Amino acid sequence: MAKRITQKTKTPMPCLEPAERRRTFDEVACGYSVAMAIAEADRCILCKNRPCVAGCPVEIDIPAFVQQVARGDFTGAFRTLSEKNVLPAICGRVCPQEDQCEKRCTLGVRFDPVAIGRLERFVADHAAAQSTGRALDERPVPTGHRVAVVGSGPSGLTVAADLARLGHGVTIFEALHKPGGVLMYGIPEFRLPKAIVEREIAALEQMGVALELNHVIGRTFTIDELLTDLGYEAVFIGTGAGLPHFPKIPGVNLIGVYSANEYLTRSNLMKAYLFPKTDTPIVHGRCVAVVGGGNTAMDAVRTALFLGAERAYLVYRRSEAEMPARAEEIEHAREEGVELIFLAAPIAVVGDDTSRVRALRCEQMQLGEPDASGRRAPVPIPGSAFDLEVDVVVFAVGQGANPLIRSTTPDLKVSRWGTIVADEETGATNKDGVFAGGDIVTGGATVISAMGAGRRAARAIHAYLRR
């Protein structure tokens, strides 16, 4: 007999009030209570074909953990999650479930899908609060094999955890002074508290993963030196895509122009929002314009508002329907007072006589035929230029691969965009013993897709070590 559906919509996520958000960098989403989590999990209809699992890049047994939540077995749910996902508290917050597991949810054909991401977050947070989440992994017998992981972002953390669980010795080399990669420097505190990232990484260290911070591979050591002088049998490159892009328009060198990468790194990693309590300053713009339409742009414009901007604009060259940012983030931004300007593109940053930003000059657009991405291409409307009076401009228009590793590893095959060429299923590169995954291979993507690449590469590295 088919399960009777009594709750057709998702259990709402409690959030801080918009006025309160603008006074603090505290996390906006407050998380489910026990009663909320059980009620939401009970919406699962236990369908036989389990399409949600196929939509998860790290292959979580979603129906199993959801049903464990419905029964109140939160420790069991955490165990099920942890079998496949080493970062459940993070993924529950930043993974775009609406485009992956929840998009395939059978219940979602007629009603709201099960809120899988919110349940994942609840389970991970509950385990941390009850101190039940740290003793689930016993260290296996060491194999004697050693693997170097370059970069401590989502793909690097995943491959490290999977290999450590198999008994291999793993060392992560991180260029910055704190591990976590984009999780630490790219995503704001109000969306992903850094204490949670630190908690997840501490669990990896308990598994035996070693961390070497302030090690810039390509300068401190090269890839070849890791394989020869330092004796690692395999190397995984997961350095992400952190080289910012700027549009080719006048004025991008004016004072007050940032890449989203720098703007968010100053605020997130270096805690510039606490200046002068911390040492890193940031320009507190009165009126700030952020150019872009993805999650990074949304993070930057909301950060500007929380830093005290009177007005914060998001300028996007297409319509809202084409925006790649998560709908939840767009809704939060609107609630907080971000002004969204669609069908507009910058043509110049205008400065004053002291070389500081005075305005962002834009041109109105209209949508034409679809481009290579499948979205309708924006076309300028002649004579439609207008100025936005701002004193800070942040560009969130894409990022590329840092050239350091490819310039010091000349036999490593790269694409014309500078990303590393690697097998999609194994992460293997053309260089023996060298694997790669995440944004350094695909270009900018999601946390969970990078984790999926790390999982596939870990399997391939394990097979390589045992050959």
Coordinates of C-alpha atoms in Angstrom, one line a residue:
M1 CA 0.0 0.0 0.0
A2 CA 1.3 3.4 -1.0
K3 CA 2.3 5.7 1.9
R4 CA -0.3 8.5 2.6
I5 CA 1.2 11.9 2.3
T6 CA 0.0 14.3 5.1
Q7 CA 2.6 17.0 4.7
K8 CA 3.0 18.2 1.1
T9 CA 5.5 21.0 1.7
K10 CA 9.0 21.0 3.2
T11 CA 9.3 21.7 6.9
P12 CA 10.4 25.4 6.9
M13 CA 13.9 26.2 8.0
P14 CA 14.1 28.6 11.0
C15 CA 16.2 31.6 10.2
L16 CA 17.4 34.8 11.9
E17 CA 15.3 37.8 11.1
P18 CA 16.6 40.0 8.3
A19 CA 17.2 43.0 10.5
E20 CA 19.2 40.9 12.9
R21 CA 21.3 39.4 10.1
R22 CA 22.6 42.9 9.1
R23 CA 24.0 43.4 12.6
T24 CA 26.0 40.2 12.7
F25 CA 27.9 37.5 10.7
D26 CA 26.1 34.7 12.7
E27 CA 24.7 31.8 10.7
V28 CA 21.4 32.8 9.0
A29 CA 19.8 29.3 9.0
C30 CA 19.2 28.0 12.5
G31 CA 18.7 24.3 11.8
Y32 CA 15.9 21.9 12.5
S33 CA 14.7 20.8 16.0
V34 CA 14.4 17.1 16.7
A35 CA 10.6 17.3 16.1
M36 CA 11.1 19.2 12.8
A37 CA 13.7 16.6 11.6
I38 CA 11.5 13.6 12.4
A39 CA 8.5 15.2 10.7
E40 CA 10.4 16.0 7.6
A41 CA 12.1 12.6 7.4
D42 CA 8.6 11.0 7.8
R43 CA 7.6 12.6 4.4
C44 CA 9.9 10.1 2.6
I45 CA 7.6 7.7 0.7
L46 CA 10.2 4.8 0.6
C47 CA 10.1 4.5 -3.2
K48 CA 11.7 1.3 -4.6
N49 CA 13.9 2.8 -7.3
R50 CA 15.6 5.3 -4.9
P51 CA 16.5 8.0 -7.5
C52 CA 17.9 10.3 -4.9
V53 CA 20.9 8.1 -4.4
A54 CA 21.7 8.4 -8.1
G55 CA 21.6 12.2 -7.7
C56 CA 24.3 12.2 -5.0
P57 CA 27.8 12.6 -6.3
V58 CA 29.2 10.9 -3.2
E59 CA 26.7 8.0 -3.3
I60 CA 25.1 8.4 0.2
D61 CA 22.4 5.9 1.0
I62 CA 19.8 8.7 1.4
P63 CA 16.7 6.6 2.0
A64 CA 18.5 4.7 4.8
F65 CA 19.6 7.7 6.7
V66 CA 16.3 9.5 6.2
Q67 CA 14.4 6.6 7.6
Q68 CA 16.8 6.4 10.6
V69 CA 16.0 10.0 11.3
A70 CA 12.3 9.3 11.1
R71 CA 12.7 6.5 13.7
G72 CA 14.8 8.8 15.9
D73 CA 18.0 6.8 15.4
F74 CA 20.2 9.8 14.9
T75 CA 23.4 8.0 15.8
G76 CA 22.6 5.4 13.1
A77 CA 21.8 8.1 10.6
F78 CA 25.2 9.7 11.3
R79 CA 26.9 6.4 10.8
T80 CA 25.2 5.9 7.4
L81 CA 26.1 9.4 6.3
S82 CA 29.7 9.1 7.4
E83 CA 30.2 5.9 5.4
K84 CA 30.1 8.0 2.2
N85 CA 30.5 11.6 3.3
V86 CA 33.4 12.9 5.4
L87 CA 31.9 16.5 5.5
P88 CA 28.2 16.0 6.3
A89 CA 27.8 19.2 8.3
I90 CA 29.3 21.2 5.5
C91 CA 27.4 19.5 2.7
G92 CA 24.1 19.9 4.6
R93 CA 24.7 23.7 4.4
V94 CA 26.2 24.5 1.1
C95 CA 25.5 21.5 -1.3
P96 CA 22.9 22.5 -4.0
Q97 CA 20.6 19.6 -3.2
E98 CA 17.8 21.2 -5.2
D99 CA 19.8 20.4 -8.4
Q100 CA 21.0 16.9 -7.3
C101 CA 19.4 14.5 -4.9
E102 CA 16.2 16.5 -4.1
K103 CA 15.7 17.2 -7.8
R104 CA 15.3 13.4 -8.3
C105 CA 13.1 12.8 -5.3
T106 CA 10.0 10.9 -6.3
L107 CA 7.9 12.9 -3.9
G108 CA 9.0 16.1 -5.7
V109 CA 7.0 15.0 -8.8
R110 CA 3.8 16.2 -7.1
F111 CA 4.8 18.0 -4.0
D112 CA 7.9 19.5 -2.4
P113 CA 10.8 17.0 -2.3
V114 CA 12.1 15.7 1.0
A115 CA 14.5 18.3 2.5
I116 CA 17.5 16.0 2.3
G117 CA 20.1 18.7 2.8
R118 CA 18.4 20.0 5.9
L119 CA 18.2 16.5 7.4
E120 CA 21.9 15.9 6.6
R121 CA 22.8 19.1 8.5
F122 CA 20.6 18.1 11.4
V123 CA 22.2 14.7 11.7
A124 CA 25.7 16.0 11.6
D125 CA 25.0 18.8 14.1
H126 CA 23.2 16.5 16.5
A127 CA 26.1 14.1 16.4
A128 CA 28.5 16.9 17.3
A129 CA 26.3 18.2 20.1
Q130 CA 26.0 14.7 21.5
S131 CA 29.7 13.9 21.0
T132 CA 28.6 10.8 19.1
G133 CA 30.3 11.6 15.8
R134 CA 34.0 11.3 16.5
A135 CA 34.6 7.7 17.4
L136 CA 32.9 6.0 14.4
D137 CA 36.1 5.4 12.5
E138 CA 38.7 3.1 13.9
R139 CA 42.1 3.3 12.4
P140 CA 42.8 0.4 10.0
V141 CA 46.1 -1.5 9.9
P142 CA 48.6 0.6 8.0
T143 CA 49.5 -0.5 4.5
G144 CA 52.8 1.3 4.4
H145 CA 51.8 3.3 1.3
R146 CA 52.2 7.0 1.3
V147 CA 50.1 9.6 -0.6
A148 CA 50.5 13.3 -0.9
V149 CA 47.4 15.4 -1.3
V150 CA 47.9 19.0 -2.7
G151 CA 45.2 21.3 -1.4
S152 CA 42.8 20.9 1.5
G153 CA 39.5 21.9 -0.2
P154 CA 36.6 19.5 -0.6
S155 CA 38.2 17.2 -3.1
G156 CA 41.5 17.0 -1.2
L157 CA 39.7 16.3 2.2
T158 CA 37.6 13.6 0.6
V159 CA 40.4 11.7 -1.1
A160 CA 42.5 12.0 2.1
A161 CA 39.7 10.6 4.3
D162 CA 38.9 7.7 1.9
L163 CA 42.6 6.7 1.6
A164 CA 43.2 7.0 5.4
R165 CA 40.2 4.7 6.0
L166 CA 42.0 2.1 3.7
G167 CA 45.1 2.3 5.9
H168 CA 47.3 4.4 3.6
G169 CA 49.5 7.2 5.0
V170 CA 48.1 10.6 3.8
T171 CA 49.7 14.0 4.1
I172 CA 47.8 17.1 3.0
F173 CA 49.9 20.1 1.8
E174 CA 48.0 23.4 2.1
A175 CA 49.3 26.7 0.9
L176 CA 47.4 28.8 3.4
H177 CA 47.8 29.0 7.2
K178 CA 44.5 27.3 7.8
P179 CA 43.1 24.1 6.1
G180 CA 39.8 24.0 4.3
G181 CA 40.4 25.7 1.0
V182 CA 37.3 27.4 -0.4
L183 CA 35.4 26.2 2.6
M184 CA 37.5 28.6 4.7
Y185 CA 38.2 31.5 2.4
G186 CA 35.3 31.4 0.0
I187 CA 32.1 30.9 1.9
P188 CA 31.0 33.4 4.5
E189 CA 30.5 32.8 8.2
F190 CA 26.8 33.5 7.9
R191 CA 26.4 30.6 5.5
L192 CA 29.1 28.2 6.8
P193 CA 30.5 28.9 10.3
K194 CA 34.3 28.2 10.3
A195 CA 34.1 26.3 13.6
I196 CA 32.2 23.7 11.7
V197 CA 34.9 23.4 9.0
E198 CA 37.5 23.1 11.8
R199 CA 35.4 20.4 13.5
E200 CA 35.2 18.3 10.3
I201 CA 38.9 18.7 9.6
A202 CA 39.8 17.7 13.2
A203 CA 37.9 14.4 12.6
L204 CA 40.2 13.7 9.6
E205 CA 43.3 14.3 11.8
Q206 CA 41.9 11.8 14.3
M207 CA 41.8 9.3 11.4
G208 CA 45.6 9.8 11.0
V209 CA 45.6 12.4 8.2
A210 CA 48.7 14.7 8.5
L211 CA 48.4 18.4 7.7
E212 CA 51.3 20.5 6.4
L213 CA 50.3 24.2 6.3
N214 CA 52.0 27.1 4.6
H215 CA 53.4 24.7 1.9
V216 CA 53.0 26.1 -1.6
I217 CA 53.5 23.2 -3.9
G218 CA 55.4 24.4 -6.9
R219 CA 57.5 26.6 -4.6
T220 CA 58.1 24.7 -1.3
F221 CA 58.2 21.4 -3.2
T222 CA 57.4 20.5 -6.8
I223 CA 55.2 17.6 -7.7
D224 CA 58.3 15.7 -8.9
E225 CA 60.0 16.3 -5.6
L226 CA 57.0 14.9 -3.7
L227 CA 57.3 11.7 -5.8
T228 CA 61.1 11.4 -5.6
D229 CA 62.8 13.3 -2.8
L230 CA 59.9 12.9 -0.3
G231 CA 59.0 9.3 -1.3
Y232 CA 55.3 9.6 -1.9
E233 CA 54.0 6.9 -4.2
A234 CA 51.1 8.9 -5.5
V235 CA 50.0 12.6 -5.6
F236 CA 46.5 14.0 -5.8
I237 CA 46.2 17.6 -7.0
G238 CA 43.1 19.3 -5.6
T239 CA 44.1 23.0 -5.6
G240 CA 40.8 24.4 -7.0
A241 CA 40.3 27.3 -9.3
G242 CA 41.3 30.4 -7.3
L243 CA 42.7 32.7 -10.0
P244 CA 40.2 35.5 -10.4
H245 CA 39.0 36.8 -13.7
F246 CA 38.3 40.5 -14.5
P247 CA 36.4 41.9 -17.4
K248 CA 38.3 43.7 -20.1
I249 CA 36.9 47.1 -19.4
P250 CA 38.4 50.4 -18.3
G251 CA 38.9 51.1 -14.6
V252 CA 39.4 47.7 -13.1
N253 CA 42.7 48.9 -11.5
L254 CA 41.0 51.7 -9.5
I255 CA 41.1 51.8 -5.7
G256 CA 38.0 50.1 -4.4
V257 CA 37.9 47.4 -7.1
Y258 CA 38.1 43.8 -5.8
S259 CA 37.9 40.3 -7.1
A260 CA 35.3 38.3 -5.2
N261 CA 38.2 36.0 -4.3
E262 CA 40.1 38.7 -2.5
Y263 CA 37.0 40.3 -1.0
L264 CA 35.7 37.1 0.5
T265 CA 39.2 35.9 1.6
R266 CA 39.8 39.1 3.5
S267 CA 36.4 38.8 5.2
N268 CA 36.2 35.0 5.7
L269 CA 39.7 33.7 6.3
M270 CA 41.3 36.8 7.7
K271 CA 38.2 38.0 9.6
A272 CA 38.4 41.5 8.2
Y273 CA 34.8 42.1 9.4
L274 CA 36.3 42.2 13.0
F275 CA 38.9 44.8 12.1
P276 CA 40.6 46.4 14.1
K277 CA 40.4 43.4 16.5
T278 CA 42.0 41.5 13.6
D279 CA 44.8 42.8 11.5
T280 CA 43.3 42.6 8.0
P281 CA 41.5 45.7 6.8
I282 CA 38.8 45.9 4.1
V283 CA 37.2 48.9 2.4
H284 CA 33.7 49.4 4.0
G285 CA 31.9 50.8 1.0
R286 CA 28.9 53.0 1.5
C287 CA 27.4 51.8 -1.8
V288 CA 28.7 48.5 -3.2
A289 CA 28.1 46.9 -6.6
V290 CA 28.9 43.2 -7.1
V291 CA 28.9 41.9 -10.7
G292 CA 27.9 38.3 -11.3
G293 CA 25.0 35.9 -10.8
G294 CA 26.4 32.8 -9.0
N295 CA 26.7 31.8 -5.4
T296 CA 30.0 33.6 -5.1
A297 CA 28.5 36.9 -6.2
M298 CA 25.6 36.4 -3.8
D299 CA 28.1 35.7 -1.0
A300 CA 30.0 38.9 -1.8
V301 CA 27.0 41.2 -2.1
R302 CA 25.5 39.9 1.2
T303 CA 29.0 40.3 2.9
A304 CA 29.0 43.9 1.7
L305 CA 25.7 44.5 3.3
F306 CA 26.7 42.9 6.5
L307 CA 29.9 45.0 6.6
G308 CA 27.7 48.0 6.8
A309 CA 27.0 49.2 3.2
E310 CA 23.9 51.5 3.0
R311 CA 23.1 50.0 -0.5
A312 CA 24.3 46.8 -2.1
Y313 CA 23.6 46.1 -5.7
L314 CA 23.9 42.8 -7.6
V315 CA 24.4 43.4 -11.3
Y316 CA 23.7 40.5 -13.6
R317 CA 23.7 40.5 -17.4
R318 CA 20.9 38.0 -17.7
S319 CA 17.4 37.7 -16.1
E320 CA 16.7 36.1 -12.7
A321 CA 15.6 32.9 -14.4
E322 CA 19.1 32.3 -15.7
M323 CA 20.9 33.0 -12.4
P324 CA 23.0 30.1 -11.3
A325 CA 22.8 31.1 -7.6
R326 CA 20.7 29.0 -5.3
A327 CA 17.1 30.2 -5.0
E328 CA 17.4 30.1 -1.2
E329 CA 20.4 32.5 -1.3
I330 CA 18.5 34.9 -3.6
E331 CA 15.6 34.9 -1.3
H332 CA 17.8 35.7 1.7
A333 CA 19.5 38.5 -0.2
R334 CA 16.2 40.1 -1.0
E335 CA 15.0 39.9 2.6
E336 CA 18.2 41.6 3.7
G337 CA 17.9 44.5 1.3
V338 CA 20.2 43.6 -1.6
E339 CA 19.0 45.4 -4.8
L340 CA 19.1 43.0 -7.8
I341 CA 19.7 44.6 -11.2
F342 CA 19.0 42.2 -14.0
L343 CA 19.8 42.5 -17.7
A344 CA 22.7 44.9 -17.1
A345 CA 26.5 44.5 -17.8
P346 CA 29.4 46.7 -16.8
I347 CA 31.2 48.6 -19.5
A348 CA 33.6 50.7 -17.3
V349 CA 34.5 51.5 -13.7
V350 CA 34.6 55.3 -13.3
G351 CA 37.0 56.9 -10.9
D352 CA 37.5 60.3 -9.3
D353 CA 40.6 62.5 -9.4
T354 CA 42.2 60.4 -6.6
S355 CA 41.8 57.1 -8.6
R356 CA 39.1 55.8 -6.3
V357 CA 35.9 54.3 -7.5
R358 CA 33.1 56.8 -8.1
A359 CA 30.6 54.8 -10.2
L360 CA 30.0 51.6 -12.2
R361 CA 28.9 52.3 -15.7
C362 CA 26.6 49.7 -17.1
E363 CA 24.7 49.0 -20.3
Q364 CA 21.2 47.5 -20.4
M365 CA 20.9 44.1 -22.1
Q366 CA 18.3 42.0 -23.8
L367 CA 18.3 38.2 -24.2
G368 CA 19.0 36.9 -27.7
E369 CA 19.6 33.3 -28.9
P370 CA 21.0 30.6 -26.6
D371 CA 24.8 30.5 -26.4
A372 CA 27.2 27.6 -25.8
S373 CA 26.0 27.2 -22.2
G374 CA 22.4 26.7 -23.4
R375 CA 21.3 30.0 -21.8
R376 CA 20.0 32.9 -23.9
A377 CA 22.9 35.2 -24.7
P378 CA 22.7 38.8 -23.5
V379 CA 22.8 41.4 -26.2
P380 CA 23.6 45.1 -25.5
I381 CA 20.9 47.7 -26.1
P382 CA 22.5 50.7 -27.9
G383 CA 22.3 54.0 -26.1
S384 CA 21.2 52.4 -22.8
A385 CA 24.3 53.2 -20.6
F386 CA 23.7 54.3 -17.1
D387 CA 25.9 54.9 -14.0
L388 CA 25.5 53.3 -10.6
E389 CA 27.1 55.7 -8.0
V390 CA 29.2 53.3 -5.8
D391 CA 32.5 53.4 -4.0
V392 CA 33.3 49.7 -4.1
V393 CA 33.0 47.3 -7.0
V394 CA 33.5 43.5 -6.7
F395 CA 33.8 41.2 -9.7
A396 CA 32.5 37.7 -9.4
V397 CA 32.7 36.7 -13.0
G398 CA 34.6 33.4 -12.8
Q399 CA 37.9 32.0 -11.8
G400 CA 40.7 30.0 -13.4
A401 CA 43.5 27.7 -12.4
N402 CA 46.6 29.0 -10.7
P403 CA 49.5 28.5 -13.2
L404 CA 52.1 27.6 -10.5
I405 CA 51.8 23.8 -10.6
R406 CA 51.5 23.5 -14.4
S407 CA 54.5 25.9 -14.8
T408 CA 56.7 23.7 -12.5
T409 CA 55.4 20.4 -13.8
P410 CA 56.0 20.8 -17.6
D411 CA 55.1 17.2 -18.5
L412 CA 51.6 17.5 -16.9
K413 CA 49.0 17.8 -19.6
V414 CA 46.7 20.8 -19.2
S415 CA 43.8 22.2 -21.2
R416 CA 43.7 25.5 -23.1
W417 CA 42.1 27.0 -20.1
G418 CA 44.9 25.9 -17.8
T419 CA 43.0 23.2 -16.0
I420 CA 44.6 19.8 -15.5
V421 CA 43.5 17.1 -18.0
A422 CA 42.4 14.1 -15.9
D423 CA 40.2 11.0 -16.5
E424 CA 36.6 11.7 -15.4
E425 CA 36.2 8.4 -13.7
T426 CA 39.6 7.9 -12.1
G427 CA 41.2 11.3 -11.9
A428 CA 44.3 9.9 -13.5
T429 CA 46.5 12.4 -15.4
N430 CA 49.0 11.6 -18.1
K431 CA 51.8 11.6 -15.5
D432 CA 52.3 8.3 -13.7
G433 CA 51.2 8.4 -10.1
V434 CA 49.6 11.8 -10.4
F435 CA 45.8 12.2 -10.0
A436 CA 43.7 15.4 -10.0
G437 CA 40.1 16.3 -9.2
G438 CA 37.7 19.1 -8.4
D439 CA 37.8 22.6 -9.8
I440 CA 41.4 22.3 -10.9
V441 CA 40.0 19.8 -13.5
T442 CA 36.5 21.0 -14.2
G443 CA 36.8 24.8 -13.5
G444 CA 34.5 26.4 -10.9
A445 CA 31.8 23.9 -9.7
T446 CA 30.2 22.8 -6.5
V447 CA 31.6 21.5 -3.2
I448 CA 29.8 18.2 -3.6
S449 CA 31.0 17.6 -7.2
A450 CA 34.6 18.2 -6.1
M451 CA 34.0 15.7 -3.3
G452 CA 32.6 13.2 -5.8
A453 CA 35.8 13.6 -7.9
G454 CA 37.9 13.0 -4.7
R455 CA 36.0 9.8 -4.0
R456 CA 36.5 8.4 -7.5
A457 CA 40.2 9.3 -7.4
A458 CA 40.6 7.7 -4.0
R459 CA 39.4 4.4 -5.5
A460 CA 41.8 4.7 -8.4
I461 CA 44.8 5.6 -6.2
H462 CA 44.0 2.6 -4.0
A463 CA 44.0 0.3 -7.0
Y464 CA 47.3 2.1 -8.3
L465 CA 49.0 1.4 -4.9
R466 CA 48.0 -2.2 -4.9
R467 CA 49.0 -3.0 -8.5

